[in-house]
mmCIF file of C-alpha atoms in Angstrom:
data_model
loop_
_atom_site.group_PDB
_atom_site.id
_atom_site.type_symbol
_atom_site.label_atom_id
_atom_site.label_comp_id
_atom_site.label_asym_id
_atom_site.label_seq_id
_atom_site.Cartn_x
_atom_site.Cartn_y
_atom_site.Cartn_z
ATOM 1 C CA MET A 93 -6.081 41.697 125.118
ATOM 2 C CA THR A 94 -3.113 43.207 123.284
ATOM 3 C CA ASP A 95 -2.633 46.949 123.694
ATOM 4 C CA TYR A 96 -1.319 47.771 120.204
ATOM 5 C CA ASN A 97 -1.042 51.503 120.846
ATOM 6 C CA GLU A 98 1.241 51.010 123.833
ATOM 7 C CA GLU A 99 3.465 48.505 122.007
ATOM 8 C CA GLN A 100 3.746 50.813 118.997
ATOM 9 C CA SER A 101 4.577 53.845 121.162
ATOM 10 C CA MET A 102 7.290 51.934 123.013
ATOM 11 C CA GLU A 103 8.844 50.810 119.724
ATOM 12 C CA VAL A 104 8.847 54.380 118.372
ATOM 13 C CA GLU A 105 10.668 55.609 121.497
ATOM 14 C CA ALA A 106 13.273 52.855 121.123
ATOM 15 C CA LEU A 107 13.843 53.655 117.447
ATOM 16 C CA GLU A 108 14.297 57.349 118.190
ATOM 17 C CA SER A 109 16.923 56.622 120.856
ATOM 18 C CA ILE A 110 18.821 54.290 118.495
ATOM 19 C CA PHE A 111 18.821 56.258 115.224
ATOM 20 C CA LEU A 112 18.888 59.788 116.707
ATOM 21 C CA GLU A 113 19.166 62.367 113.865
ATOM 22 C CA ASP A 114 18.494 59.630 111.287
ATOM 23 C CA PHE A 115 15.043 59.105 112.813
ATOM 24 C CA GLU A 116 11.933 61.080 111.897
ATOM 25 C CA LYS A 117 8.376 60.622 113.142
ATOM 26 C CA VAL A 118 6.204 61.504 110.161
ATOM 27 C CA SER A 119 2.730 61.117 111.752
ATOM 28 C CA ASP A 120 0.961 59.944 114.916
ATOM 29 C CA GLU A 121 -2.254 58.454 113.463
ATOM 30 C CA PRO A 122 -1.444 56.127 112.047
ATOM 31 C CA ILE A 123 2.076 56.050 113.387
ATOM 32 C CA LYS A 124 4.591 56.472 110.587
ATOM 33 C CA VAL A 125 8.352 56.745 110.981
ATOM 34 C CA ARG A 126 11.120 57.336 108.477
ATOM 35 C CA LEU A 127 14.729 56.200 108.830
ATOM 36 C CA LYS A 128 17.767 57.362 106.899
ATOM 37 C CA LEU A 129 19.802 54.269 106.107
ATOM 38 C CA GLU A 130 23.325 54.060 104.661
ATOM 39 C CA PRO A 131 25.887 51.240 104.499
ATOM 40 C CA PHE A 132 28.160 52.888 107.090
ATOM 41 C CA SER A 133 26.642 55.415 109.454
ATOM 42 C CA GLY A 134 28.555 58.699 109.599
ATOM 43 C CA GLU A 135 30.969 57.719 106.792
ATOM 44 C CA GLU A 136 29.769 59.932 103.961
ATOM 45 C CA ASP A 137 32.997 59.595 101.957
ATOM 46 C CA ILE A 138 32.599 55.845 101.490
ATOM 47 C CA ASN A 139 28.799 55.665 101.286
ATOM 48 C CA HIS A 140 27.904 55.568 97.598
ATOM 49 C CA VAL A 141 24.294 54.513 98.162
ATOM 50 C CA GLY A 142 21.565 55.409 100.639
ATOM 51 C CA ILE A 143 17.791 55.228 101.173
ATOM 52 C CA TYR A 144 14.908 56.571 103.230
ATOM 53 C CA ALA A 145 12.805 53.698 104.616
ATOM 54 C CA SER A 146 9.316 54.635 105.847
ATOM 55 C CA PHE A 147 7.192 52.313 108.022
ATOM 56 C CA SER A 148 3.475 52.876 108.652
ATOM 57 C CA PHE A 149 1.895 50.905 111.519
ATOM 58 C CA PRO A 150 -1.561 49.408 110.849
ATOM 59 C CA GLU A 151 -3.931 49.252 113.821
ATOM 60 C CA LYS A 152 -2.962 45.671 114.731
ATOM 61 C CA TYR A 153 0.748 46.001 114.131
ATOM 62 C CA PRO A 154 2.919 43.994 114.985
ATOM 63 C CA ASP A 155 0.481 41.151 114.415
ATOM 64 C CA VAL A 156 0.408 42.325 110.824
ATOM 65 C CA VAL A 157 3.259 43.671 108.681
ATOM 66 C CA PRO A 158 3.830 47.426 108.405
ATOM 67 C CA GLU A 159 3.511 49.325 105.140
ATOM 68 C CA ILE A 160 6.989 49.897 103.701
ATOM 69 C CA GLU A 161 8.101 52.684 101.370
ATOM 70 C CA ILE A 162 11.627 53.064 99.958
ATOM 71 C CA GLU A 163 13.098 56.299 98.542
ATOM 72 C CA ALA A 164 16.575 56.697 97.063
ATOM 73 C CA ILE A 165 18.972 59.180 98.565
ATOM 74 C CA LYS A 166 21.768 58.436 96.112
ATOM 75 C CA GLY A 167 23.352 55.768 93.968
ATOM 76 C CA LEU A 168 20.359 53.480 93.379
ATOM 77 C CA LYS A 169 18.095 52.951 90.390
ATOM 78 C CA GLN A 170 14.412 52.092 90.451
ATOM 79 C CA ALA A 171 14.995 48.385 89.918
ATOM 80 C CA GLN A 172 17.288 48.321 92.941
ATOM 81 C CA LEU A 173 14.747 50.163 95.085
ATOM 82 C CA GLU A 174 12.118 47.594 94.169
ATOM 83 C CA GLU A 175 14.563 44.823 95.047
ATOM 84 C CA VAL A 176 15.306 46.129 98.533
ATOM 85 C CA GLN A 177 11.606 46.707 99.212
ATOM 86 C CA LYS A 178 10.883 43.098 98.252
ATOM 87 C CA VAL A 179 13.640 41.881 100.584
ATOM 88 C CA LEU A 180 12.162 43.849 103.495
ATOM 89 C CA ALA A 181 8.615 42.656 102.801
ATOM 90 C CA GLU A 182 9.753 39.015 102.938
ATOM 91 C CA GLU A 183 11.694 39.631 106.150
ATOM 92 C CA ALA A 184 8.641 41.293 107.751
ATOM 93 C CA LEU A 185 6.618 38.089 107.311
ATOM 94 C CA ASN A 186 9.270 36.232 109.329
ATOM 95 C CA ASN A 187 8.961 38.652 112.280
ATOM 96 C CA LEU A 188 5.212 38.863 112.924
ATOM 97 C CA GLU A 189 3.953 39.374 116.505
ATOM 98 C CA MET A 190 7.101 41.230 117.563
ATOM 99 C CA PRO A 191 8.532 44.731 117.026
ATOM 100 C CA MET A 192 10.334 44.482 113.695
ATOM 101 C CA VAL A 193 11.332 47.903 112.348
ATOM 102 C CA TYR A 194 14.841 47.762 113.823
ATOM 103 C CA THR A 195 15.352 44.263 112.356
ATOM 104 C CA LEU A 196 14.128 45.451 108.942
ATOM 105 C CA ALA A 197 16.471 48.453 109.114
ATOM 106 C CA GLU A 198 19.464 46.164 109.777
ATOM 107 C CA VAL A 199 18.519 43.933 106.826
ATOM 108 C CA ALA A 200 18.292 47.018 104.608
ATOM 109 C CA LYS A 201 21.764 48.197 105.742
ATOM 110 C CA GLU A 202 23.252 44.780 104.926
ATOM 111 C CA TRP A 203 21.774 44.976 101.430
ATOM 112 C CA LEU A 204 23.202 48.484 101.010
ATOM 113 C CA GLU A 205 26.669 47.316 102.076
ATOM 114 C CA LYS A 206 26.635 44.607 99.419
ATOM 115 C CA ASN A 207 25.538 47.096 96.775
ATOM 116 C CA ASN A 208 27.716 50.008 97.896
ATOM 117 C CA LYS A 209 29.218 50.769 94.481
ATOM 118 C CA GLU A 210 30.099 54.142 93.132
ATOM 119 C CA GLU A 211 27.784 55.189 90.324
ATOM 120 C CA VAL A 212 29.611 55.148 86.985
ATOM 121 C CA GLU A 213 28.924 58.026 84.676
ATOM 122 C CA ASP A 214 27.567 57.143 81.283
ATOM 123 C CA SER A 215 30.415 58.642 79.262
ATOM 124 C CA MET A 216 32.992 57.644 76.669
ATOM 125 C CA TYR A 217 35.696 57.633 79.319
ATOM 126 C CA ALA A 218 33.668 55.390 81.596
ATOM 127 C CA LYS A 219 32.983 52.999 78.731
ATOM 128 C CA MET A 220 36.659 52.939 77.805
ATOM 129 C CA MET A 221 37.678 52.173 81.393
ATOM 130 C CA ALA A 222 35.084 49.424 81.590
ATOM 131 C CA GLU A 223 36.351 47.881 78.350
ATOM 132 C CA GLN A 224 39.954 48.004 79.595
ATOM 133 C CA GLU A 225 38.956 46.334 82.830
ATOM 134 C CA ALA A 226 37.060 43.636 80.959
ATOM 135 C CA LYS A 227 40.049 43.087 78.647
ATOM 136 C CA LYS A 228 42.366 42.776 81.632
ATOM 137 C CA GLU A 229 40.086 40.212 83.232
ATOM 138 C CA ARG A 230 39.966 38.182 79.988
ATOM 139 C CA GLU A 231 43.767 38.247 79.669
ATOM 140 C CA GLU A 232 44.193 37.115 83.270
ATOM 141 C CA ALA A 233 41.702 34.314 82.700
ATOM 142 C CA GLU A 234 43.513 33.190 79.531
ATOM 143 C CA ARG A 235 46.890 33.322 81.282
ATOM 144 C CA ALA A 236 45.560 31.274 84.178
ATOM 145 C CA LYS A 237 44.118 28.774 81.707
ATOM 146 C CA ALA A 238 47.451 28.493 79.849
ATOM 147 C CA GLU A 239 49.379 28.018 83.098
ATOM 148 C CA ALA A 240 46.953 25.321 84.149
ATOM 149 C CA ALA A 241 47.398 23.553 80.787
ATOM 150 C CA GLU A 242 51.208 23.733 81.071
ATOM 151 C CA LYS A 243 51.114 22.317 84.577
ATOM 152 C CA LEU A 244 48.821 19.522 83.444
ATOM 153 C CA GLU A 245 51.193 18.652 80.570
ATOM 154 C CA ALA A 246 54.221 18.725 82.898
ATOM 155 C CA ASP A 247 52.480 16.447 85.384
ATOM 156 C CA LYS A 248 51.552 14.088 82.552
ATOM 157 C CA ASN A 249 55.148 13.954 81.265
ATOM 158 C CA GLN A 250 56.468 13.356 84.759
ATOM 159 C CA THR A 251 54.017 10.515 85.284
ATOM 160 C CA GLU A 252 55.010 8.909 81.974
ATOM 161 C CA ALA A 253 58.709 9.319 82.800
ATOM 162 C CA LYS A 254 58.206 7.505 86.088
ATOM 163 C CA LYS A 255 56.290 4.738 84.341
ATOM 164 C CA TYR A 256 58.338 4.228 81.168
ATOM 165 C CA GLY A 257 61.602 6.096 81.846
ATOM 166 C CA HIS A 258 63.134 8.860 79.749
ATOM 167 C CA PRO A 259 63.503 8.168 75.982
ATOM 168 C CA VAL A 260 67.141 7.825 74.844
ATOM 169 C CA THR A 261 68.209 9.946 71.896
ATOM 170 C CA VAL A 262 71.568 10.083 70.105
ATOM 171 C CA GLU A 263 72.394 13.352 71.812
ATOM 172 C CA LEU A 264 71.571 11.998 75.276
ATOM 173 C CA PHE A 265 73.626 8.839 74.642
ATOM 174 C CA GLU A 266 76.690 10.798 73.463
ATOM 175 C CA GLU A 267 76.431 13.054 76.488
ATOM 176 C CA TRP A 268 76.237 10.052 78.827
ATOM 177 C CA LYS A 269 79.129 8.309 77.037
ATOM 178 C CA ALA A 270 81.479 11.290 77.350
ATOM 179 C CA LYS A 271 80.610 11.667 81.021
ATOM 180 C CA PHE A 272 81.132 7.960 81.674
ATOM 181 C CA ILE A 273 84.555 7.916 79.976
ATOM 182 C CA ALA A 274 85.695 10.986 81.890
ATOM 183 C CA GLU A 275 84.619 9.481 85.205
ATOM 184 C CA THR A 276 86.348 6.164 84.395
ATOM 185 C CA GLU A 277 89.621 7.886 83.480
ATOM 186 C CA ASP A 278 89.542 9.920 86.675
ATOM 187 C CA LYS A 279 89.012 6.788 88.770
ATOM 188 C CA SER A 280 91.862 4.942 86.993
ATOM 189 C CA LYS A 281 94.197 7.888 87.476
ATOM 190 C CA ASN A 282 93.392 8.064 91.177
ATOM 191 C CA LEU A 283 94.027 4.343 91.606
ATOM 192 C CA LEU A 284 97.438 4.482 89.875
ATOM 193 C CA GLU A 285 98.708 7.509 91.727
ATOM 194 C CA GLY A 286 101.257 6.543 94.410
ATOM 195 C CA LYS A 287 101.371 2.841 93.351
ATOM 196 C CA THR A 288 104.264 0.874 91.794
ATOM 197 C CA THR A 289 103.681 -0.585 88.331
ATOM 198 C CA GLY A 290 104.636 -4.160 87.436
ATOM 199 C CA ARG A 291 107.611 -3.077 85.380
ATOM 200 C CA GLN A 292 108.927 -0.830 88.159
ATOM 201 C CA TYR A 293 108.609 -3.676 90.644
ATOM 202 C CA PHE A 294 110.756 -6.045 88.551
ATOM 203 C CA GLN A 295 113.302 -3.342 87.816
ATOM 204 C CA ASP A 296 113.663 -2.588 91.523
ATOM 205 C CA LEU A 297 113.978 -6.301 92.280
ATOM 206 C CA LYS A 298 116.736 -6.713 89.659
ATOM 207 C CA SER A 299 118.647 -3.720 90.996
ATOM 208 C CA LYS A 300 118.471 -5.080 94.540
ATOM 209 C CA LYS A 301 119.781 -8.478 93.503
ATOM 210 C CA ASN A 302 122.631 -6.903 91.556
ATOM 211 C CA LYS A 303 123.663 -4.887 94.589
ATOM 212 C CA ASP A 304 123.513 -7.948 96.847
ATOM 213 C CA LEU A 305 125.680 -9.965 94.433
ATOM 214 C CA GLU A 306 128.237 -7.208 94.083
ATOM 215 C CA SER A 307 128.523 -6.938 97.867
ATOM 216 C CA ALA A 308 128.914 -10.692 98.265
ATOM 217 C CA GLU A 309 131.595 -10.936 95.537
ATOM 218 C CA ALA A 310 133.558 -8.062 97.048
ATOM 219 C CA ALA A 311 133.512 -9.744 100.423
ATOM 220 C CA LEU A 312 134.719 -13.065 99.000
ATOM 221 C CA VAL A 313 137.554 -11.446 97.050
ATOM 222 C CA GLN A 314 138.819 -9.557 100.075
ATOM 223 C CA GLY A 315 138.476 -12.634 102.306
ATOM 224 C CA ASP A 316 136.905 -10.761 105.155
ATOM 225 C CA TRP A 317 133.352 -12.006 104.852
ATOM 226 C CA GLU A 318 133.105 -13.279 108.366
ATOM 227 C CA ALA A 319 134.979 -10.263 109.711
ATOM 228 C CA ASP A 320 132.303 -7.931 108.347
ATOM 229 C CA GLU A 321 129.960 -7.722 111.320
ATOM 230 C CA ASN A 322 127.642 -5.402 109.504
ATOM 231 C CA ALA A 323 127.000 -7.792 106.594
ATOM 232 C CA GLY A 324 124.580 -9.998 108.502
ATOM 233 C CA LEU A 325 124.303 -12.301 105.499
ATOM 234 C CA ASP A 326 124.742 -16.078 105.128
ATOM 235 C CA VAL A 327 126.174 -16.605 101.669
ATOM 236 C CA GLN A 328 125.694 -19.941 99.947
ATOM 237 C CA GLU A 329 128.852 -20.195 97.861
ATOM 238 C CA GLU A 330 127.459 -22.905 95.606
ATOM 239 C CA LEU A 331 125.163 -20.293 94.111
ATOM 240 C CA PHE A 332 128.202 -18.592 92.549
ATOM 241 C CA VAL A 333 130.096 -21.677 91.349
ATOM 242 C CA GLU A 334 128.606 -21.848 87.944
ATOM 243 C CA ASP A 335 127.622 -18.204 87.637
ATOM 244 C CA ASP A 336 123.914 -18.985 87.329
ATOM 245 C CA TYR A 337 122.225 -15.675 86.424
ATOM 246 C CA SER A 338 119.305 -17.178 84.611
ATOM 247 C CA ASP A 339 116.766 -15.364 86.789
ATOM 248 C CA LEU A 340 118.321 -12.043 86.004
ATOM 249 C CA GLU A 341 118.414 -12.856 82.320
ATOM 250 C CA ASP A 342 114.668 -13.432 82.479
ATOM 251 C CA LEU A 343 114.297 -9.893 83.801
ATOM 252 C CA ASP A 344 116.381 -8.619 80.874
ATOM 253 C CA ASP A 345 114.045 -10.433 78.523
ATOM 254 C CA LEU A 346 111.125 -8.619 80.112
ATOM 255 C CA ASP A 347 112.852 -5.283 79.509
ATOM 256 C CA ASP A 348 113.463 -6.168 75.862
ATOM 257 C CA LEU A 349 109.814 -7.172 75.477
ATOM 258 C CA ASP A 350 108.614 -3.882 76.949
ATOM 259 C CA ASP A 351 110.979 -1.902 74.708
ATOM 260 C CA SER A 352 109.734 -3.678 71.581
ATOM 261 C CA GLU A 353 106.114 -3.016 72.529
ATOM 262 C CA GLU A 354 106.861 0.695 72.996
ATOM 263 C CA ASP A 355 108.533 0.831 69.549
#
């Protein structure tokens, strides 16, 4: 047979040792205890709400739920007090046949933490601040919506560009054309730098032949061709019999042609 009185007395002793100055034993028959509950014990500066929770033990408690009473200390309206009492009543049904007051007190503290809001005075200033806060929230929501729309449009344009390419306008074509011409001219200039042109090549060739002929003629006139050890040349005299300078004349024709083109 269950000894309800002993179980209830043991629970009261445990509650007193846990809650200390926040515990009060209201009566012995029936046993009734009252607990001061706040979101954060000992932190009065940040506790904006608080309650007194009273628990009366029926004769067969804990096989039946205790009677629960809720009183506001600060920061809570009647509707909120009714809400927290309903939460505790539902929790009590889930803890039958075991000591439950400590569990119910912890549930009440969790509810207080979630609702630990400073009470706003009903004044013109408070209303103005609330309206400003609401306006700020609307503006932030609109800005976030606009940014999301811009990002969506940018992603859409990027997808279309990958699929179809960028559309060519007159301005884009002219810009590309100028860039292409500049790059081509730079490449051509780099290729020509340090290289001999066709005209320069033929002019150098003509000058070399003229020098060789002059040297050969001077050697023949002086009669010391073979005595010139530094000449190192085998002269074919038949090349000079008829004074055949047709190849050189062709080079002169090229010079005349270039001069006419420049004019």
